[in-house]
XYZ file of C-alpha atoms in Angstrom:
646
model
C -49.235 -63.903 73.174
C -46.875 -65.789 75.228
C -47.121 -69.086 76.987
C -45.736 -69.910 80.715
C -45.381 -73.643 79.761
C -44.736 -73.835 76.093
C -43.505 -77.302 76.174
C -47.236 -78.594 76.594
C -48.136 -77.309 72.997
C -46.376 -80.257 71.792
C -49.536 -82.130 72.882
C -51.065 -80.578 69.962
C -49.971 -83.724 67.783
C -52.812 -85.476 69.606
C -55.195 -83.843 67.101
C -54.151 -86.561 64.747
C -55.972 -89.098 66.792
C -59.742 -87.739 66.245
C -58.899 -87.010 62.711
C -57.800 -90.780 62.059
C -61.001 -92.090 64.138
C -63.264 -89.960 61.878
C -61.456 -90.853 58.639
C -61.194 -94.539 59.010
C -64.278 -95.661 60.420
C -64.010 -99.595 61.129
C -67.705 -100.245 61.044
C -68.692 -102.170 57.842
C -72.312 -101.814 56.249
C -74.455 -104.738 55.242
C -76.404 -105.024 52.191
C -80.293 -105.658 52.640
C -82.711 -106.200 49.732
C -86.189 -105.042 49.621
C -88.921 -105.029 47.139
C -89.393 -101.507 46.664
C -85.756 -100.758 45.613
C -86.191 -97.246 44.378
C -87.568 -95.966 47.629
C -84.877 -97.451 49.792
C -82.119 -96.131 47.591
C -83.229 -92.657 48.166
C -83.583 -93.029 51.817
C -80.078 -94.372 51.839
C -78.730 -91.333 49.985
C -80.393 -88.838 52.374
C -79.244 -90.795 55.488
C -75.745 -90.840 54.301
C -75.571 -87.006 53.770
C -77.153 -86.260 57.093
C -74.426 -88.556 59.003
C -71.383 -86.976 56.997
C -72.394 -83.501 58.375
C -72.884 -84.728 61.880
C -69.399 -86.383 61.647
C -67.435 -83.369 60.320
C -69.288 -81.178 62.925
C -68.212 -83.545 65.673
C -64.842 -83.744 64.331
C -64.558 -79.879 64.445
C -65.784 -79.419 67.883
C -63.647 -82.321 69.321
C -60.463 -80.688 67.416
C -61.262 -77.353 68.863
C -62.094 -78.907 72.296
C -58.685 -80.549 72.434
C -56.729 -77.473 70.862
C -58.186 -75.104 73.872
C -57.535 -77.662 76.557
C -53.954 -78.022 75.470
C -53.419 -74.132 75.082
C -54.999 -73.599 78.393
C -52.599 -76.033 80.046
C -49.939 -74.145 78.432
C -51.009 -71.010 80.389
C -51.009 -68.272 77.505
C -50.699 -64.458 78.529
C -49.961 -61.175 77.118
C -46.952 -59.766 78.532
C -47.147 -56.383 80.630
C -45.917 -53.265 78.892
C -43.854 -52.176 81.934
C -43.038 -55.598 82.655
C -39.146 -54.690 83.133
C -40.136 -52.639 86.354
C -42.205 -55.220 88.116
C -39.640 -55.867 90.744
C -39.032 -52.303 91.538
C -38.680 -51.225 95.251
C -41.570 -48.881 96.665
C -40.592 -45.735 98.481
C -43.354 -43.197 99.776
C -42.137 -39.745 100.885
C -45.068 -38.293 102.645
C -44.743 -34.491 103.793
C -46.167 -33.906 107.169
C -44.942 -30.212 107.649
C -47.417 -27.599 109.135
C -48.593 -26.575 105.813
C -50.474 -29.976 105.179
C -52.711 -28.730 108.324
C -54.421 -26.774 105.381
C -58.015 -28.094 104.797
C -59.053 -29.544 101.507
C -62.523 -30.730 100.545
C -62.224 -33.649 102.687
C -60.452 -32.341 105.710
C -56.954 -31.483 106.722
C -54.502 -32.636 103.869
C -52.383 -34.966 106.048
C -55.142 -36.785 107.730
C -56.689 -37.306 104.576
C -53.484 -38.646 102.801
C -52.790 -40.878 105.662
C -56.388 -42.321 105.419
C -56.146 -43.092 101.643
C -52.645 -44.669 102.366
C -54.383 -46.915 104.940
C -57.342 -47.832 102.497
C -55.630 -48.168 99.255
C -51.961 -49.679 99.852
C -52.200 -53.374 99.262
C -51.586 -55.486 102.199
C -48.950 -57.333 100.409
C -47.193 -54.471 99.080
C -43.723 -53.989 100.799
C -42.766 -50.388 100.809
C -40.467 -47.725 102.547
C -42.121 -44.591 104.308
C -40.014 -41.703 104.775
C -41.606 -38.418 106.484
C -40.002 -35.163 107.558
C -39.191 -36.600 111.129
C -39.408 -40.480 110.591
C -38.464 -43.028 108.436
C -39.949 -46.812 108.251
C -37.701 -49.162 105.777
C -39.289 -52.398 104.206
C -42.318 -52.652 105.670
C -45.954 -53.007 105.070
C -49.480 -51.053 105.718
C -50.378 -53.396 108.249
C -47.011 -53.179 110.374
C -47.108 -49.408 110.515
C -50.971 -48.584 110.494
C -50.873 -47.496 114.407
C -47.647 -45.200 113.287
C -49.638 -43.586 110.459
C -52.601 -42.912 112.536
C -50.691 -41.364 115.084
C -48.354 -39.096 112.620
C -47.807 -36.048 114.136
C -47.094 -32.616 112.098
C -43.393 -31.897 112.005
C -41.636 -28.400 112.665
C -39.091 -29.520 110.290
C -39.927 -28.229 106.795
C -39.996 -30.470 103.644
C -36.866 -31.239 102.118
C -36.763 -33.305 99.132
C -33.109 -33.387 98.763
C -32.804 -35.150 102.164
C -35.608 -37.693 101.429
C -33.785 -38.482 98.006
C -30.429 -38.903 99.744
C -31.934 -41.377 101.947
C -33.483 -43.309 98.971
C -30.191 -43.280 97.224
C -28.402 -44.668 100.072
C -30.236 -47.948 99.851
C -28.045 -49.911 97.601
C -29.874 -52.386 95.800
C -30.160 -54.247 92.417
C -33.560 -53.010 91.577
C -34.899 -50.108 90.389
C -36.892 -47.943 92.703
C -40.664 -46.424 92.400
C -40.742 -43.213 94.219
C -44.193 -41.642 95.548
C -43.832 -38.157 96.729
C -46.920 -36.642 98.570
C -46.506 -33.078 99.229
C -48.533 -29.720 98.903
C -45.357 -28.361 97.287
C -45.202 -25.459 99.672
C -41.598 -24.122 99.681
C -40.796 -26.505 96.852
C -37.874 -24.733 94.783
C -36.736 -26.110 91.367
C -33.182 -26.873 92.567
C -34.573 -29.448 94.857
C -35.926 -31.549 91.963
C -32.475 -31.936 90.582
C -31.824 -34.245 93.797
C -34.354 -36.753 91.693
C -32.409 -39.775 90.391
C -33.674 -39.904 86.443
C -33.889 -43.487 86.805
C -36.285 -43.505 89.577
C -39.806 -43.872 88.336
C -41.170 -41.018 90.271
C -44.740 -39.890 90.826
C -46.062 -36.660 92.577
C -49.318 -36.437 94.417
C -50.329 -32.783 95.254
C -53.070 -32.443 97.629
C -54.640 -29.193 97.505
C -56.006 -26.875 99.774
C -59.548 -25.243 99.388
C -57.985 -21.739 99.816
C -54.791 -20.316 100.647
C -56.007 -17.878 103.410
C -53.858 -17.839 106.650
C -52.964 -15.399 109.428
C -49.715 -15.862 111.466
C -48.182 -14.395 114.552
C -44.892 -13.702 113.406
C -43.212 -12.238 116.543
C -43.263 -10.203 119.373
C -41.261 -7.263 120.835
C -41.238 -4.606 123.483
C -42.063 -1.352 121.649
C -41.821 0.945 124.653
C -40.511 0.507 128.438
C -42.459 2.775 130.590
C -42.019 3.311 134.451
C -44.643 0.554 135.375
C -45.606 -0.896 132.132
C -44.448 -2.611 128.867
C -46.083 -1.812 125.675
C -45.273 -4.926 123.512
C -45.944 -5.146 119.739
C -47.305 -8.316 118.109
C -46.324 -8.462 114.380
C -49.138 -10.451 112.401
C -48.992 -11.544 108.678
C -52.001 -12.198 106.565
C -51.797 -14.301 103.439
C -54.507 -14.579 100.882
C -58.044 -12.781 101.365
C -57.516 -9.271 103.295
C -60.158 -7.042 104.947
C -61.197 -9.693 107.691
C -61.370 -9.232 111.388
C -59.224 -11.508 113.633
C -59.828 -11.713 117.312
C -56.331 -11.614 119.291
C -56.014 -12.267 122.734
C -53.097 -12.017 125.323
C -52.746 -14.934 128.097
C -50.438 -14.801 131.091
C -50.075 -18.017 133.038
C -52.897 -19.401 131.180
C -55.123 -16.389 132.468
C -56.853 -14.070 129.710
C -55.323 -10.538 130.240
C -56.258 -8.672 127.173
C -58.467 -9.112 124.086
C -59.183 -7.102 120.885
C -60.421 -7.417 117.535
C -58.287 -6.454 114.464
C -59.055 -5.850 110.958
C -56.693 -6.494 108.383
C -56.149 -4.111 105.501
C -52.624 -4.720 104.651
C -50.343 -8.095 104.472
C -48.528 -6.845 107.734
C -50.020 -5.507 110.905
C -48.583 -4.581 114.431
C -50.903 -4.761 117.460
C -50.045 -3.075 120.501
C -50.712 -4.247 124.338
C -49.881 -2.596 127.479
C -48.965 -5.079 130.154
C -47.664 -4.715 133.820
C -43.741 -4.453 134.293
C -43.586 -8.020 135.855
C -42.464 -11.133 134.838
C -44.663 -12.569 131.962
C -44.884 -16.208 130.958
C -47.574 -16.628 128.557
C -48.750 -16.385 125.014
C -50.665 -14.494 122.380
C -53.356 -16.371 120.355
C -55.499 -15.730 117.298
C -58.498 -17.428 115.686
C -58.695 -17.815 111.933
C -59.679 -20.526 109.416
C -56.108 -21.136 108.219
C -53.258 -22.983 109.814
C -53.235 -23.633 113.356
C -49.620 -24.120 114.316
C -48.974 -20.496 113.864
C -51.948 -19.175 115.897
C -50.142 -18.979 119.304
C -46.862 -17.329 120.125
C -45.350 -18.287 123.504
C -42.860 -15.579 124.916
C -41.619 -15.014 128.249
C -40.581 -11.441 129.810
C -38.468 -11.601 132.889
C -38.185 -8.729 135.565
C -35.758 -6.429 134.033
C -32.100 -6.279 135.037
C -29.608 -3.566 134.872
C -27.071 -4.051 132.234
C -23.313 -3.734 133.340
C -21.391 -1.929 130.896
C -17.786 -0.446 131.135
C -15.785 1.716 128.540
C -12.015 1.202 128.568
C -10.444 4.440 127.444
C -9.842 7.993 128.626
C -12.669 9.911 130.470
C -12.980 12.720 128.061
C -13.668 10.159 125.074
C -16.149 8.369 127.280
C -18.636 11.102 128.337
C -21.174 10.504 125.520
C -21.468 7.137 126.693
C -22.505 8.244 130.086
C -25.287 10.019 128.748
C -26.501 7.030 126.658
C -26.082 4.444 129.541
C -28.181 6.090 132.144
C -28.707 4.736 135.660
C -31.943 3.702 135.217
C -31.261 0.962 132.886
C -27.501 0.363 132.976
C -24.747 0.136 135.601
C -22.018 2.344 133.579
C -18.386 2.708 134.542
C -15.323 4.057 132.695
C -11.660 2.656 133.299
C -8.443 3.742 131.628
C -6.330 0.937 130.738
C -3.911 1.462 133.793
C -6.824 1.353 136.417
C -8.866 -1.655 134.741
C -9.950 -4.326 137.107
C -9.626 -7.477 135.093
C -11.939 -9.407 137.772
C -14.638 -7.123 136.840
C -14.758 -7.849 133.295
C -16.442 -11.372 133.813
C -19.412 -9.450 135.380
C -20.165 -7.023 132.509
C -22.672 -7.628 129.556
C -21.073 -5.230 127.280
C -17.600 -3.697 127.156
C -16.168 -0.846 124.976
C -12.776 -0.513 123.749
C -12.798 3.293 123.344
C -9.868 4.451 121.077
C -7.254 2.665 122.931
C -3.889 3.227 121.149
C -2.732 -0.136 121.975
C -4.864 -3.467 123.314
C -2.366 -5.335 125.557
C -2.080 -9.083 125.140
C -3.474 -9.855 128.612
C -6.552 -7.912 127.818
C -6.808 -9.615 124.422
C -6.916 -12.997 126.333
C -9.392 -11.888 128.920
C -11.679 -10.426 126.276
C -11.916 -13.649 124.260
C -12.926 -15.269 127.168
C -15.431 -12.651 127.860
C -17.039 -12.900 124.410
C -17.060 -16.704 124.633
C -19.220 -16.535 127.662
C -21.989 -14.237 126.054
C -20.506 -10.706 126.348
C -20.706 -8.114 123.879
C -17.648 -6.137 122.577
C -17.559 -2.981 120.783
C -14.302 -1.665 119.395
C -13.791 1.905 118.384
C -10.346 2.356 116.895
C -7.818 5.129 117.507
C -6.150 6.914 115.001
C -2.960 6.233 116.640
C -3.187 2.529 116.731
C -1.206 0.204 114.634
C -3.147 -2.025 112.160
C -1.003 -4.939 113.113
C -2.141 -4.752 116.789
C -5.804 -4.284 115.824
C -5.674 -7.209 113.259
C -4.045 -9.593 115.655
C -6.775 -8.591 118.257
C -9.566 -9.156 115.559
C -8.316 -12.635 114.350
C -9.510 -14.006 117.806
C -13.103 -13.580 116.670
C -13.242 -13.891 112.806
C -12.111 -13.196 109.545
C -12.163 -9.491 109.271
C -9.056 -7.170 108.979
C -8.266 -3.514 109.142
C -6.260 -1.886 106.230
C -4.313 1.301 106.427
C -5.733 4.630 107.708
C -7.288 6.796 104.736
C -7.242 10.535 105.578
C -10.226 11.190 103.351
C -13.775 12.654 104.591
C -16.532 10.345 104.192
C -20.392 10.562 104.862
C -22.439 7.846 106.575
C -25.588 7.527 103.992
C -26.821 4.037 104.457
C -28.465 2.020 107.264
C -28.917 -1.543 106.909
C -32.208 -1.982 108.363
C -31.834 -5.963 108.196
C -29.164 -5.918 110.444
C -29.848 -7.699 113.791
C -28.404 -4.582 115.644
C -31.257 -2.402 114.267
C -34.096 -5.206 114.740
C -37.108 -3.409 116.126
C -35.676 -0.047 116.329
C -37.276 1.900 113.316
C -40.728 1.580 112.408
C -40.161 3.104 109.090
C -37.319 2.772 106.819
C -35.412 6.159 106.754
C -33.924 7.298 103.328
C -32.970 10.941 104.286
C -31.271 11.765 107.707
C -28.572 13.896 109.135
C -25.510 12.397 107.573
C -22.717 12.034 109.990
C -19.036 12.266 108.650
C -15.474 11.015 109.382
C -12.296 12.877 108.483
C -10.041 9.732 108.564
C -10.989 5.932 108.541
C -9.765 2.509 108.145
C -10.279 0.465 104.977
C -11.603 -3.178 106.066
C -11.607 -6.498 104.509
C -14.037 -9.053 105.422
C -17.532 -10.441 104.204
C -19.694 -9.399 107.269
C -22.809 -7.258 106.565
C -22.250 -3.772 107.657
C -24.838 -2.093 109.874
C -23.783 1.502 108.754
C -22.182 2.286 105.371
C -20.177 5.124 103.743
C -21.366 6.619 100.650
C -18.808 4.552 98.842
C -20.693 1.500 100.361
C -17.592 0.573 102.457
C -18.676 -0.154 106.199
C -18.490 2.343 108.847
C -19.908 0.030 111.558
C -19.915 -3.771 111.155
C -20.118 -6.762 113.337
C -18.979 -10.409 113.823
C -22.027 -12.255 115.054
C -21.739 -15.368 117.211
C -17.878 -15.667 116.793
C -16.419 -19.186 117.017
C -17.423 -21.010 120.485
C -19.537 -17.748 121.487
C -22.671 -17.720 123.315
C -24.722 -15.423 121.048
C -22.706 -12.583 121.626
C -21.606 -9.849 119.120
C -18.403 -7.849 118.307
C -19.235 -4.506 116.838
C -16.217 -2.841 115.157
C -16.200 0.898 113.897
C -14.013 1.686 110.951
C -13.072 5.209 112.326
C -12.564 7.090 115.636
C -15.868 8.837 116.654
C -14.254 11.461 118.807
C -15.199 15.068 118.207
C -12.020 15.796 116.344
C -12.470 13.228 113.653
C -16.317 12.733 113.401
C -19.593 14.427 114.228
C -21.148 11.115 114.655
C -21.678 12.041 118.349
C -24.114 14.776 117.579
C -25.917 12.254 115.030
C -29.518 11.071 116.031
C -28.120 7.438 114.936
C -25.750 7.307 117.998
C -28.521 6.604 120.568
C -30.266 3.673 119.141
C -27.080 2.239 117.949
C -25.140 2.318 121.152
C -28.343 1.465 123.090
C -28.905 -1.839 121.067
C -25.166 -2.680 121.439
C -25.449 -2.400 125.175
C -28.681 -4.073 126.017
C -28.393 -7.667 126.772
C -31.747 -9.215 125.315
C -32.006 -11.818 127.959
C -31.942 -8.964 130.509
C -34.333 -6.714 128.925
C -36.084 -8.291 126.311
C -38.730 -10.878 125.105
C -37.447 -14.570 125.372
C -39.239 -16.729 122.342
C -36.880 -19.034 121.038
C -37.459 -20.723 117.784
C -37.191 -24.429 117.918
C -34.322 -25.773 115.552
C -32.495 -22.459 116.137
C -29.279 -23.570 117.766
C -28.079 -20.139 119.248
C -26.705 -20.774 122.732
C -28.816 -19.518 125.733
C -27.193 -18.373 128.854
C -28.529 -18.736 132.214
C -27.325 -17.398 135.402
C -26.594 -20.413 137.496
C -23.878 -21.899 139.662
C -23.816 -25.537 139.478
C -21.520 -28.322 140.748
C -19.971 -30.860 138.250
C -22.624 -33.334 139.045
C -25.614 -30.991 138.489
C -27.461 -30.585 135.303
C -30.225 -28.178 134.255
C -33.518 -29.631 132.943
C -36.173 -27.721 130.793
C -39.692 -28.951 131.410
C -43.323 -28.335 131.398
C -46.411 -30.316 132.143
C -46.133 -32.394 129.048
C -42.647 -32.754 128.009
C -39.140 -32.921 129.745
C -35.717 -32.783 128.056
C -31.969 -32.253 128.972
C -30.340 -29.655 126.734
C -26.728 -29.720 125.676
C -24.835 -27.569 128.618
C -21.610 -26.196 129.321
C -20.772 -24.660 132.519
C -19.058 -21.034 132.491
C -18.394 -19.983 135.921
C -21.448 -18.453 137.447
C -23.503 -19.049 133.984
C -24.558 -22.146 131.986
C -24.586 -22.207 128.283
C -27.824 -24.295 126.902
C -27.941 -25.361 123.186
C -31.200 -26.813 122.450
C -30.996 -28.277 119.052
C -34.305 -29.643 117.689
C -35.951 -29.716 121.261
C -38.490 -29.380 122.506
C -40.986 -31.230 120.312
C -43.817 -29.065 120.868
C -44.058 -25.343 121.135
C -45.146 -23.757 124.603
C -43.777 -22.354 127.775
C -41.081 -24.149 129.833
C -39.111 -23.718 133.082
C -35.411 -24.291 133.455
C -34.838 -26.334 136.656
C -31.919 -27.230 138.640
C -33.292 -30.285 140.606
C -36.534 -28.911 141.755
C -35.822 -25.379 141.612
C -37.146 -23.295 138.909
C -34.333 -20.573 137.776
C -36.038 -19.165 134.819
C -38.771 -19.093 132.512
C -38.343 -20.168 128.843
C -40.598 -20.253 125.694
C -40.237 -21.919 122.201
C -41.968 -21.610 119.008
C -42.139 -23.372 115.686
C -40.441 -21.500 112.788
C -43.128 -19.812 110.663
C -41.608 -20.705 107.307
C -44.764 -22.748 106.275
C -47.446 -19.938 107.211
C -47.466 -18.910 103.569
C -49.658 -21.371 101.531
C -49.241 -19.407 98.402
C -45.604 -20.612 98.274
C -46.928 -23.857 96.918
C -44.810 -24.149 93.851
C -46.869 -26.765 91.452
C -45.267 -25.514 88.306
C -41.854 -26.617 88.905
C -43.271 -30.257 88.942
C -44.521 -29.870 85.247
C -41.865 -32.115 83.934
C -42.886 -35.046 86.228
C -45.620 -37.354 86.386
C -48.408 -36.378 88.657
C -51.702 -37.924 89.782
C -54.595 -37.419 91.854
C -54.436 -39.975 94.317
C -52.365 -43.037 96.012
C -55.249 -45.342 94.755
C -54.553 -44.308 91.116
C -50.647 -44.864 91.408
C -51.382 -48.604 92.622
C -53.772 -49.080 90.113
C -51.677 -47.868 87.268
C -48.487 -49.945 88.751
C -50.747 -52.872 88.806
C -52.198 -52.551 85.271
C -48.834 -51.686 83.793
C -46.794 -54.454 85.437
C -49.062 -57.395 85.666
C -49.367 -59.887 82.758
C -52.771 -60.465 81.117
C -53.492 -64.172 81.910
C -55.906 -65.452 79.165
C -55.953 -69.213 79.938
C -59.258 -69.032 81.744
C -60.784 -67.883 78.449
C -59.354 -70.922 76.813
C -60.894 -73.097 79.451
C -64.258 -71.404 78.779
C -64.023 -71.760 75.096
C -63.216 -75.701 75.761
C -66.392 -76.084 77.956
C -68.365 -74.353 75.195
C -67.136 -76.787 72.630
C -67.851 -79.533 74.773
C -71.385 -78.551 75.370
C -71.650 -77.985 71.702
C -70.377 -81.447 71.014
C -73.048 -83.135 73.268
C -75.763 -81.088 71.804
C -74.517 -82.341 68.230
C -74.888 -85.985 69.404
C -78.013 -85.571 70.926
C -80.027 -83.228 68.347
C -78.365 -83.733 64.890
C -79.767 -86.771 63.286
């Protein structure tokens, strides 16, 4: 027991006063003689004994009364077991990612957590609140009540390292209490290493009632017919399977197709046939899981022919004219002597087909071409010098040719995860007609290859998004593919490979951009210096980062828009192009909740428990009130003794 005012205990010396009063009575007794002396003597003895008992009782009660009054004024207390952290600063880290849309016993997890914060946070408690998208420093629950009630789900995944970095940046002389509220979806053990061991950290893990969820992952054009597109919707099911999900397709907010699909596997693709016209709508499903991944917005523009030129001898380019047919492509071949440099800007893809040397002027022009979003395909010649090739490739990235090896090799492996083959193969192929080359260049670089030789060296590799490029790619073969050196032109692989390299997705593909993906987007537009493009729909308008490139504009969207949906790109009031945005699907799998990683940390079930625990552990037990109560009891006891004890 400790005292807030221990100096008052010196008044305990006052206890001497009642002792002196009781021991040295100033009252004198007079002798009175009566005739019946014996009877009076016995009565005197009894009265004297009763009086002594009463005096000792009064002495004891008065001493205790005075003692308890003095101790009460000294304010005794029991020191809290965690008193050293009583001045800690409070930080609350709240996960408001889309996985918190899952439903618990009392509704959506995030909404329930917000309600608990509003109900159980002490009004005099100062704290800082950090969410995925917003930060409130040194506030209280009254000040941010409205902001909490209007808190929206964030497209940004929960990043514990980012929150901890913000907390550590707040320099203070006090220690820190950190309360992390998250469902632990996507939580990795390495993220926990960002927690400062000196922090007093609590984890609150709200749990969903079930982990069932269905998400629309992506959309693609499966087949292009004369008057129709056959599009494929890729859906993923997490948790329970063998359930039926309604799937609908909307164009301009009008229902154009609907079906009922039963899931018997984790992934399923559903196909719809739509007219070969502009499409600006979304696909939608209804399930009992998360809501954010139930809609996928996408746009399909009226197809444009892709412009492709091949630079090389005509006899070596005949196979390209059979792939790039007139119905989808405008294909032309030029020799290096007849090449019109002014035509390069208008192309979507350029094939350098076994040039013995790449002139410096052409290198400079092609660098500008790639920076403006064009695709470049390099097929080396066995007669070219590696020095000339490497000088050219250095423009686009860190990849270099080695010397030519006169050794026959088989192409035996397809990298199905390479962007070039995205959506090309329905199933992975292990056995196919292996093409071969008689001579090939070695290559140094860390870029993933699309096709591999049997010795795991690249046959076809690429440099995706070279520096300052606009979503373009540079594809590089490591061997000549003419008939004398290779039979690749007779392989079934040649058609899908060159077709995908020649197609510009913005001309003949689905437009469905993921919010937060900073890949540039090219728009055909001619702007003056004072004109800017805006992106808007009925509810949101923003101006993207933009760069004028002759007759095109390169747009970068960063973390905009805030909400998924269909938008239009406008030059003043003129609608130039349709565009669609979607949230990343990283939060769809609720089974990613990694609660085991938190086993070494303090976890609790609610924010109320945290505040109650901190209040109990850090508040001194004030017991002076008990001493006041006992003093009053002894006062009452003294009065009773005086009145009733004879």
